[in-house]
């Protein structure tokens, strides 16, 4: 369970796009190591917490189809004499058991498919733009026959999408924990009364034994050594800095 993974997972909630409510995964059903079913429930209660991510979905009466996703032919920008070795294995990905929303039924009928003109084009959310392929034999009245889509244009977001490694996820978690700790320490520091600053602040605690009764600025080190005027002046500036930071913090967190 990763703190940077916001999609559907056991005991986590996601929003259902265009539907409303939070979808919770209650149980993952497996056959061996293969996941075959997710048992979930929807929370439609008022005041529910807004989820960090939303997922797209298709209805139970979705239309089966084949989706062909085309990418770059080569793995390099400029193919060399060894171009056969540089052909991308992902230049064509075929999803033979895809599902499409039934709202497209009328516009993808075989009667509109013709190899001599541009066929119906649709945007599949988060994936790209697709056209109906001439292999389509779909009959909208009987809801039978092959329905095939070809991707013509990908979305920009896909270019920048990257699957994080376990090391990268661990590093992100570590940075988040470090930032959380720093924020907690800052909050505690801003609670310190200026008169007690040199007694309670982590970097000064235990360093001094005597303080000015009016300002709280130290006058003697822990061993009793009297501080010089320049040292006291420097500490007074440090205290003034704390007062300003504290005032700014309180104003921002009223």
PDB file of C-alpha atoms in Angstrom:
ATOM      1  CA  UNK A   1       0.000   0.000   0.000  1.00  0.00           C
ATOM      2  CA  UNK A   2       1.824   3.100  -1.257  1.00  0.00           C
ATOM      3  CA  UNK A   3       1.086   6.590   0.024  1.00  0.00           C
ATOM      4  CA  UNK A   4       1.495   7.936  -3.528  1.00  0.00           C
ATOM      5  CA  UNK A   5      -0.952   5.466  -5.111  1.00  0.00           C
ATOM      6  CA  UNK A   6      -4.392   7.054  -5.334  1.00  0.00           C
ATOM      7  CA  UNK A   7      -6.312   4.651  -7.577  1.00  0.00           C
ATOM      8  CA  UNK A   8      -8.602   1.802  -6.521  1.00  0.00           C
ATOM      9  CA  UNK A   9      -7.095  -0.468  -3.857  1.00  0.00           C
ATOM     10  CA  UNK A  10      -8.307  -2.266  -0.717  1.00  0.00           C
ATOM     11  CA  UNK A  11      -9.628   0.193   1.892  1.00  0.00           C
ATOM     12  CA  UNK A  12      -9.054   3.152  -0.444  1.00  0.00           C
ATOM     13  CA  UNK A  13     -11.648   5.335  -2.136  1.00  0.00           C
ATOM     14  CA  UNK A  14     -11.804   6.760  -5.646  1.00  0.00           C
ATOM     15  CA  UNK A  15     -14.388   8.948  -7.305  1.00  0.00           C
ATOM     16  CA  UNK A  16     -16.555   7.632 -10.139  1.00  0.00           C
ATOM     17  CA  UNK A  17     -16.299  10.141 -12.964  1.00  0.00           C
ATOM     18  CA  UNK A  18     -19.631  11.603 -14.130  1.00  0.00           C
ATOM     19  CA  UNK A  19     -21.480   9.456 -11.572  1.00  0.00           C
ATOM     20  CA  UNK A  20     -20.766  10.761  -8.081  1.00  0.00           C
ATOM     21  CA  UNK A  21     -20.026   8.959  -4.839  1.00  0.00           C
ATOM     22  CA  UNK A  22     -16.867   7.336  -3.545  1.00  0.00           C
ATOM     23  CA  UNK A  23     -16.082   3.789  -4.588  1.00  0.00           C
ATOM     24  CA  UNK A  24     -14.437   1.609  -1.925  1.00  0.00           C
ATOM     25  CA  UNK A  25     -12.725  -1.703  -2.650  1.00  0.00           C
ATOM     26  CA  UNK A  26     -13.775  -4.151   0.071  1.00  0.00           C
ATOM     27  CA  UNK A  27     -12.315  -7.384  -1.241  1.00  0.00           C
ATOM     28  CA  UNK A  28     -10.003  -8.672  -3.972  1.00  0.00           C
ATOM     29  CA  UNK A  29     -11.085 -12.090  -5.276  1.00  0.00           C
ATOM     30  CA  UNK A  30      -8.316 -14.223  -6.750  1.00  0.00           C
ATOM     31  CA  UNK A  31      -7.962 -17.543  -8.502  1.00  0.00           C
ATOM     32  CA  UNK A  32      -4.400 -18.467  -7.661  1.00  0.00           C
ATOM     33  CA  UNK A  33      -2.353 -15.338  -8.378  1.00  0.00           C
ATOM     34  CA  UNK A  34      -4.882 -13.963 -10.877  1.00  0.00           C
ATOM     35  CA  UNK A  35      -7.332 -11.254  -9.808  1.00  0.00           C
ATOM     36  CA  UNK A  36     -10.784 -12.143 -11.135  1.00  0.00           C
ATOM     37  CA  UNK A  37     -13.089  -9.803  -9.224  1.00  0.00           C
ATOM     38  CA  UNK A  38     -13.176  -6.697  -7.062  1.00  0.00           C
ATOM     39  CA  UNK A  39     -16.010  -6.443  -4.549  1.00  0.00           C
ATOM     40  CA  UNK A  40     -16.788  -2.797  -3.856  1.00  0.00           C
ATOM     41  CA  UNK A  41     -19.416  -0.457  -2.422  1.00  0.00           C
ATOM     42  CA  UNK A  42     -20.316   3.175  -3.135  1.00  0.00           C
ATOM     43  CA  UNK A  43     -20.500   5.830  -0.436  1.00  0.00           C
ATOM     44  CA  UNK A  44     -23.063   8.498  -1.382  1.00  0.00           C
ATOM     45  CA  UNK A  45     -23.321  10.023   2.080  1.00  0.00           C
ATOM     46  CA  UNK A  46     -23.344  13.792   2.529  1.00  0.00           C
ATOM     47  CA  UNK A  47     -20.100  15.332   3.746  1.00  0.00           C
ATOM     48  CA  UNK A  48     -18.006  12.419   2.486  1.00  0.00           C
ATOM     49  CA  UNK A  49     -14.315  13.126   1.992  1.00  0.00           C
ATOM     50  CA  UNK A  50     -13.351  14.141  -1.534  1.00  0.00           C
ATOM     51  CA  UNK A  51     -11.204  11.415  -3.149  1.00  0.00           C
ATOM     52  CA  UNK A  52      -7.743  12.202  -4.529  1.00  0.00           C
ATOM     53  CA  UNK A  53      -8.445  10.545  -7.863  1.00  0.00           C
ATOM     54  CA  UNK A  54     -11.315   9.635 -10.170  1.00  0.00           C
ATOM     55  CA  UNK A  55     -11.627   6.621 -12.441  1.00  0.00           C
ATOM     56  CA  UNK A  56     -13.456   6.225 -15.729  1.00  0.00           C
ATOM     57  CA  UNK A  57     -15.824   3.337 -16.215  1.00  0.00           C
ATOM     58  CA  UNK A  58     -18.188   1.670 -18.676  1.00  0.00           C
ATOM     59  CA  UNK A  59     -21.770   0.583 -18.133  1.00  0.00           C
ATOM     60  CA  UNK A  60     -22.840  -3.036 -17.665  1.00  0.00           C
ATOM     61  CA  UNK A  61     -24.317  -2.978 -21.185  1.00  0.00           C
ATOM     62  CA  UNK A  62     -21.049  -1.777 -22.750  1.00  0.00           C
ATOM     63  CA  UNK A  63     -20.309  -2.906 -26.302  1.00  0.00           C
ATOM     64  CA  UNK A  64     -17.447  -5.399 -26.818  1.00  0.00           C
ATOM     65  CA  UNK A  65     -14.882  -4.138 -29.304  1.00  0.00           C
ATOM     66  CA  UNK A  66     -11.300  -4.407 -30.465  1.00  0.00           C
ATOM     67  CA  UNK A  67      -9.042  -1.412 -29.849  1.00  0.00           C
ATOM     68  CA  UNK A  68      -5.799  -1.010 -31.759  1.00  0.00           C
ATOM     69  CA  UNK A  69      -3.368   1.404 -30.141  1.00  0.00           C
ATOM     70  CA  UNK A  70      -0.624   2.607 -32.450  1.00  0.00           C
ATOM     71  CA  UNK A  71       2.605   4.191 -31.249  1.00  0.00           C
ATOM     72  CA  UNK A  72       6.006   5.054 -32.691  1.00  0.00           C
ATOM     73  CA  UNK A  73       7.309   2.467 -35.147  1.00  0.00           C
ATOM     74  CA  UNK A  74      10.908   2.780 -33.963  1.00  0.00           C
ATOM     75  CA  UNK A  75      12.510   2.970 -30.526  1.00  0.00           C
ATOM     76  CA  UNK A  76      14.883   5.732 -31.732  1.00  0.00           C
ATOM     77  CA  UNK A  77      14.216   9.088 -33.381  1.00  0.00           C
ATOM     78  CA  UNK A  78      16.457   8.382 -36.379  1.00  0.00           C
ATOM     79  CA  UNK A  79      16.604   4.720 -37.478  1.00  0.00           C
ATOM     80  CA  UNK A  80      20.024   3.421 -38.500  1.00  0.00           C
ATOM     81  CA  UNK A  81      21.119   0.665 -40.879  1.00  0.00           C
ATOM     82  CA  UNK A  82      20.075  -1.751 -38.153  1.00  0.00           C
ATOM     83  CA  UNK A  83      16.485  -0.484 -38.340  1.00  0.00           C
ATOM     84  CA  UNK A  84      14.980  -3.967 -38.005  1.00  0.00           C
ATOM     85  CA  UNK A  85      16.435  -4.193 -34.491  1.00  0.00           C
ATOM     86  CA  UNK A  86      15.074  -0.739 -33.675  1.00  0.00           C
ATOM     87  CA  UNK A  87      11.431  -1.530 -34.411  1.00  0.00           C
ATOM     88  CA  UNK A  88       9.327  -0.983 -31.288  1.00  0.00           C
ATOM     89  CA  UNK A  89       7.448  -4.067 -30.045  1.00  0.00           C
ATOM     90  CA  UNK A  90       4.799  -1.638 -28.750  1.00  0.00           C
ATOM     91  CA  UNK A  91       4.174   0.100 -32.091  1.00  0.00           C
ATOM     92  CA  UNK A  92       0.865  -1.779 -32.277  1.00  0.00           C
ATOM     93  CA  UNK A  93      -0.985  -2.979 -29.200  1.00  0.00           C
ATOM     94  CA  UNK A  94      -4.252  -4.814 -29.772  1.00  0.00           C
ATOM     95  CA  UNK A  95      -6.851  -4.996 -27.003  1.00  0.00           C
ATOM     96  CA  UNK A  96      -9.166  -7.680 -28.358  1.00  0.00           C
ATOM     97  CA  UNK A  97     -11.587  -7.677 -25.417  1.00  0.00           C
ATOM     98  CA  UNK A  98     -12.114  -3.971 -24.843  1.00  0.00           C
ATOM     99  CA  UNK A  99     -15.441  -2.368 -23.938  1.00  0.00           C
ATOM    100  CA  UNK A 100     -16.890   0.923 -25.179  1.00  0.00           C
ATOM    101  CA  UNK A 101     -19.781   2.959 -23.797  1.00  0.00           C
ATOM    102  CA  UNK A 102     -23.127   2.094 -25.454  1.00  0.00           C
ATOM    103  CA  UNK A 103     -23.750   5.773 -26.247  1.00  0.00           C
ATOM    104  CA  UNK A 104     -21.642   5.337 -29.411  1.00  0.00           C
ATOM    105  CA  UNK A 105     -23.876   2.560 -30.781  1.00  0.00           C
ATOM    106  CA  UNK A 106     -25.647   4.589 -33.469  1.00  0.00           C
ATOM    107  CA  UNK A 107     -22.578   6.342 -34.911  1.00  0.00           C
ATOM    108  CA  UNK A 108     -20.400   3.227 -35.279  1.00  0.00           C
ATOM    109  CA  UNK A 109     -22.848   1.129 -37.278  1.00  0.00           C
ATOM    110  CA  UNK A 110     -21.353  -0.667 -40.281  1.00  0.00           C
ATOM    111  CA  UNK A 111     -23.617   1.281 -42.648  1.00  0.00           C
ATOM    112  CA  UNK A 112     -21.514   4.384 -41.934  1.00  0.00           C
ATOM    113  CA  UNK A 113     -18.175   2.634 -42.505  1.00  0.00           C
ATOM    114  CA  UNK A 114     -16.582   3.251 -45.871  1.00  0.00           C
ATOM    115  CA  UNK A 115     -12.954   2.911 -46.959  1.00  0.00           C
ATOM    116  CA  UNK A 116     -13.350   5.830 -49.365  1.00  0.00           C
ATOM    117  CA  UNK A 117     -14.054   8.519 -46.763  1.00  0.00           C
ATOM    118  CA  UNK A 118     -13.179   9.379 -43.174  1.00  0.00           C
ATOM    119  CA  UNK A 119     -15.072   7.262 -40.698  1.00  0.00           C
ATOM    120  CA  UNK A 120     -16.470   8.329 -37.330  1.00  0.00           C
ATOM    121  CA  UNK A 121     -13.832   9.694 -34.941  1.00  0.00           C
ATOM    122  CA  UNK A 122     -14.181   9.576 -31.141  1.00  0.00           C
ATOM    123  CA  UNK A 123     -12.091  10.602 -28.172  1.00  0.00           C
ATOM    124  CA  UNK A 124     -11.512   7.857 -25.625  1.00  0.00           C
ATOM    125  CA  UNK A 125     -10.865   9.604 -22.356  1.00  0.00           C
ATOM    126  CA  UNK A 126      -7.230   9.559 -21.166  1.00  0.00           C
ATOM    127  CA  UNK A 127      -6.183   7.454 -24.162  1.00  0.00           C
ATOM    128  CA  UNK A 128      -6.545   9.478 -27.367  1.00  0.00           C
ATOM    129  CA  UNK A 129      -8.576   9.873 -30.543  1.00  0.00           C
ATOM    130  CA  UNK A 130      -9.868   6.834 -32.434  1.00  0.00           C
ATOM    131  CA  UNK A 131     -11.592   6.170 -35.745  1.00  0.00           C
ATOM    132  CA  UNK A 132     -13.830   3.264 -36.690  1.00  0.00           C
ATOM    133  CA  UNK A 133     -11.802   0.773 -38.748  1.00  0.00           C
ATOM    134  CA  UNK A 134     -13.060  -0.670 -42.034  1.00  0.00           C
ATOM    135  CA  UNK A 135     -12.910  -4.142 -40.443  1.00  0.00           C
ATOM    136  CA  UNK A 136     -16.019  -3.131 -38.496  1.00  0.00           C
ATOM    137  CA  UNK A 137     -19.147  -5.227 -39.160  1.00  0.00           C
ATOM    138  CA  UNK A 138     -21.165  -3.960 -36.202  1.00  0.00           C
ATOM    139  CA  UNK A 139     -24.975  -3.835 -36.509  1.00  0.00           C
ATOM    140  CA  UNK A 140     -26.459  -1.337 -34.059  1.00  0.00           C
ATOM    141  CA  UNK A 141     -29.942  -2.884 -34.199  1.00  0.00           C
ATOM    142  CA  UNK A 142     -28.913  -6.428 -33.280  1.00  0.00           C
ATOM    143  CA  UNK A 143     -25.876  -5.302 -31.307  1.00  0.00           C
ATOM    144  CA  UNK A 144     -23.774  -7.943 -33.082  1.00  0.00           C
ATOM    145  CA  UNK A 145     -20.740  -7.979 -35.343  1.00  0.00           C
ATOM    146  CA  UNK A 146     -17.141  -6.907 -34.934  1.00  0.00           C
ATOM    147  CA  UNK A 147     -16.444  -3.346 -33.826  1.00  0.00           C
ATOM    148  CA  UNK A 148     -12.876  -2.130 -34.333  1.00  0.00           C
ATOM    149  CA  UNK A 149     -11.229   1.180 -33.402  1.00  0.00           C
ATOM    150  CA  UNK A 150      -7.803   2.495 -34.440  1.00  0.00           C
ATOM    151  CA  UNK A 151      -5.993   5.169 -32.476  1.00  0.00           C
ATOM    152  CA  UNK A 152      -4.951   8.101 -34.644  1.00  0.00           C
ATOM    153  CA  UNK A 153      -3.723  10.612 -32.051  1.00  0.00           C
ATOM    154  CA  UNK A 154      -2.499  10.071 -28.488  1.00  0.00           C
ATOM    155  CA  UNK A 155      -3.000  12.547 -25.644  1.00  0.00           C
ATOM    156  CA  UNK A 156      -0.174  14.714 -24.345  1.00  0.00           C
ATOM    157  CA  UNK A 157      -0.489  13.313 -20.831  1.00  0.00           C
ATOM    158  CA  UNK A 158       0.593   9.918 -22.104  1.00  0.00           C
ATOM    159  CA  UNK A 159       3.974  11.301 -23.192  1.00  0.00           C
ATOM    160  CA  UNK A 160       4.819  12.338 -19.654  1.00  0.00           C
ATOM    161  CA  UNK A 161       3.289   9.395 -17.842  1.00  0.00           C
ATOM    162  CA  UNK A 162       5.901   7.298 -16.064  1.00  0.00           C
ATOM    163  CA  UNK A 163       5.617   4.183 -13.977  1.00  0.00           C
ATOM    164  CA  UNK A 164       7.510   4.699 -10.733  1.00  0.00           C
ATOM    165  CA  UNK A 165       9.982   2.114  -9.511  1.00  0.00           C
ATOM    166  CA  UNK A 166       9.943   0.811  -5.933  1.00  0.00           C
ATOM    167  CA  UNK A 167      13.064   2.904  -5.221  1.00  0.00           C
ATOM    168  CA  UNK A 168      11.436   6.081  -6.558  1.00  0.00           C
ATOM    169  CA  UNK A 169       8.294   5.466  -4.504  1.00  0.00           C
ATOM    170  CA  UNK A 170      10.422   4.872  -1.390  1.00  0.00           C
ATOM    171  CA  UNK A 171      12.360   8.101  -2.052  1.00  0.00           C
ATOM    172  CA  UNK A 172       9.099  10.054  -2.446  1.00  0.00           C
ATOM    173  CA  UNK A 173       7.751   8.601   0.806  1.00  0.00           C
ATOM    174  CA  UNK A 174      11.000   9.556   2.541  1.00  0.00           C
ATOM    175  CA  UNK A 175      10.815  13.146   1.264  1.00  0.00           C
ATOM    176  CA  UNK A 176       7.192  13.420   2.357  1.00  0.00           C
ATOM    177  CA  UNK A 177       8.058  12.105   5.832  1.00  0.00           C
ATOM    178  CA  UNK A 178      10.964  14.555   6.093  1.00  0.00           C
ATOM    179  CA  UNK A 179       8.760  17.477   5.037  1.00  0.00           C
ATOM    180  CA  UNK A 180       6.053  16.412   7.507  1.00  0.00           C
ATOM    181  CA  UNK A 181       8.607  16.284  10.324  1.00  0.00           C
ATOM    182  CA  UNK A 182       9.989  19.719   9.378  1.00  0.00           C
ATOM    183  CA  UNK A 183       6.479  21.218   9.398  1.00  0.00           C
ATOM    184  CA  UNK A 184       5.748  19.714  12.819  1.00  0.00           C
ATOM    185  CA  UNK A 185       9.006  21.119  14.198  1.00  0.00           C
ATOM    186  CA  UNK A 186       8.210  24.537  12.738  1.00  0.00           C
ATOM    187  CA  UNK A 187       4.785  24.530  14.374  1.00  0.00           C
ATOM    188  CA  UNK A 188       6.296  23.719  17.766  1.00  0.00           C
ATOM    189  CA  UNK A 189       8.951  26.405  17.301  1.00  0.00           C
ATOM    190  CA  UNK A 190       6.320  29.046  16.496  1.00  0.00           C
ATOM    191  CA  UNK A 191       4.562  28.261  19.795  1.00  0.00           C
ATOM    192  CA  UNK A 192       7.614  29.258  21.869  1.00  0.00           C
ATOM    193  CA  UNK A 193       7.213  32.502  23.811  1.00  0.00           C
ATOM    194  CA  UNK A 194      10.056  34.932  22.958  1.00  0.00           C
ATOM    195  CA  UNK A 195      11.024  35.099  26.639  1.00  0.00           C
ATOM    196  CA  UNK A 196      11.637  31.320  26.586  1.00  0.00           C
ATOM    197  CA  UNK A 197      13.121  31.100  23.091  1.00  0.00           C
ATOM    198  CA  UNK A 198      16.714  30.448  24.183  1.00  0.00           C
ATOM    199  CA  UNK A 199      15.532  27.977  26.822  1.00  0.00           C
ATOM    200  CA  UNK A 200      13.277  25.835  24.625  1.00  0.00           C
ATOM    201  CA  UNK A 201      14.440  26.144  20.991  1.00  0.00           C
ATOM    202  CA  UNK A 202      16.246  22.938  19.996  1.00  0.00           C
ATOM    203  CA  UNK A 203      19.464  24.615  18.860  1.00  0.00           C
ATOM    204  CA  UNK A 204      19.797  26.684  22.077  1.00  0.00           C
ATOM    205  CA  UNK A 205      18.424  24.388  24.766  1.00  0.00           C
ATOM    206  CA  UNK A 206      20.969  23.780  27.567  1.00  0.00           C
ATOM    207  CA  UNK A 207      23.533  26.265  26.246  1.00  0.00           C
ATOM    208  CA  UNK A 208      22.836  29.103  28.670  1.00  0.00           C
ATOM    209  CA  UNK A 209      22.348  29.510  32.420  1.00  0.00           C
ATOM    210  CA  UNK A 210      21.319  33.152  32.916  1.00  0.00           C
ATOM    211  CA  UNK A 211      19.057  35.449  30.923  1.00  0.00           C
ATOM    212  CA  UNK A 212      18.097  39.130  30.799  1.00  0.00           C
ATOM    213  CA  UNK A 213      14.898  39.437  32.849  1.00  0.00           C
ATOM    214  CA  UNK A 214      13.319  41.957  30.458  1.00  0.00           C
ATOM    215  CA  UNK A 215      14.259  40.533  27.039  1.00  0.00           C
ATOM    216  CA  UNK A 216      15.022  36.849  27.646  1.00  0.00           C
ATOM    217  CA  UNK A 217      18.372  37.182  25.843  1.00  0.00           C
ATOM    218  CA  UNK A 218      21.115  34.992  27.423  1.00  0.00           C
ATOM    219  CA  UNK A 219      23.852  36.685  29.445  1.00  0.00           C
ATOM    220  CA  UNK A 220      25.865  33.643  30.584  1.00  0.00           C
ATOM    221  CA  UNK A 221      26.830  30.272  29.113  1.00  0.00           C
ATOM    222  CA  UNK A 222      25.850  27.027  30.827  1.00  0.00           C
ATOM    223  CA  UNK A 223      29.229  26.907  32.626  1.00  0.00           C
ATOM    224  CA  UNK A 224      28.684  30.423  34.027  1.00  0.00           C
ATOM    225  CA  UNK A 225      30.945  32.256  31.581  1.00  0.00           C
ATOM    226  CA  UNK A 226      29.639  35.757  30.909  1.00  0.00           C
ATOM    227  CA  UNK A 227      28.823  36.458  27.273  1.00  0.00           C
ATOM    228  CA  UNK A 228      30.526  39.311  25.415  1.00  0.00           C
ATOM    229  CA  UNK A 229      28.535  42.320  24.280  1.00  0.00           C
ATOM    230  CA  UNK A 230      28.902  41.278  20.632  1.00  0.00           C
ATOM    231  CA  UNK A 231      27.593  37.773  21.424  1.00  0.00           C
ATOM    232  CA  UNK A 232      24.590  39.208  23.295  1.00  0.00           C
ATOM    233  CA  UNK A 233      23.919  41.586  20.384  1.00  0.00           C
ATOM    234  CA  UNK A 234      23.972  38.656  17.945  1.00  0.00           C
ATOM    235  CA  UNK A 235      21.535  36.675  20.103  1.00  0.00           C
ATOM    236  CA  UNK A 236      19.244  39.717  20.373  1.00  0.00           C
ATOM    237  CA  UNK A 237      19.046  39.793  16.563  1.00  0.00           C
ATOM    238  CA  UNK A 238      18.205  36.076  16.582  1.00  0.00           C
ATOM    239  CA  UNK A 239      15.381  36.715  19.050  1.00  0.00           C
ATOM    240  CA  UNK A 240      14.042  39.595  16.959  1.00  0.00           C
ATOM    241  CA  UNK A 241      14.038  37.289  13.946  1.00  0.00           C
ATOM    242  CA  UNK A 242      11.993  34.736  15.904  1.00  0.00           C
ATOM    243  CA  UNK A 243       9.456  37.391  16.937  1.00  0.00           C
ATOM    244  CA  UNK A 244       8.925  38.448  13.312  1.00  0.00           C
ATOM    245  CA  UNK A 245       8.597  34.863  12.080  1.00  0.00           C
ATOM    246  CA  UNK A 246       6.143  34.079  14.868  1.00  0.00           C
ATOM    247  CA  UNK A 247       3.998  37.138  14.100  1.00  0.00           C
ATOM    248  CA  UNK A 248       3.925  36.240  10.399  1.00  0.00           C
ATOM    249  CA  UNK A 249       3.039  32.609  11.185  1.00  0.00           C
ATOM    250  CA  UNK A 250       0.178  33.591  13.524  1.00  0.00           C
ATOM    251  CA  UNK A 251      -1.221  36.037  10.941  1.00  0.00           C
ATOM    252  CA  UNK A 252      -1.227  33.332   8.276  1.00  0.00           C
ATOM    253  CA  UNK A 253      -2.876  30.740  10.545  1.00  0.00           C
ATOM    254  CA  UNK A 254      -5.658  32.733  12.142  1.00  0.00           C
TER     255      UNK A 254
END
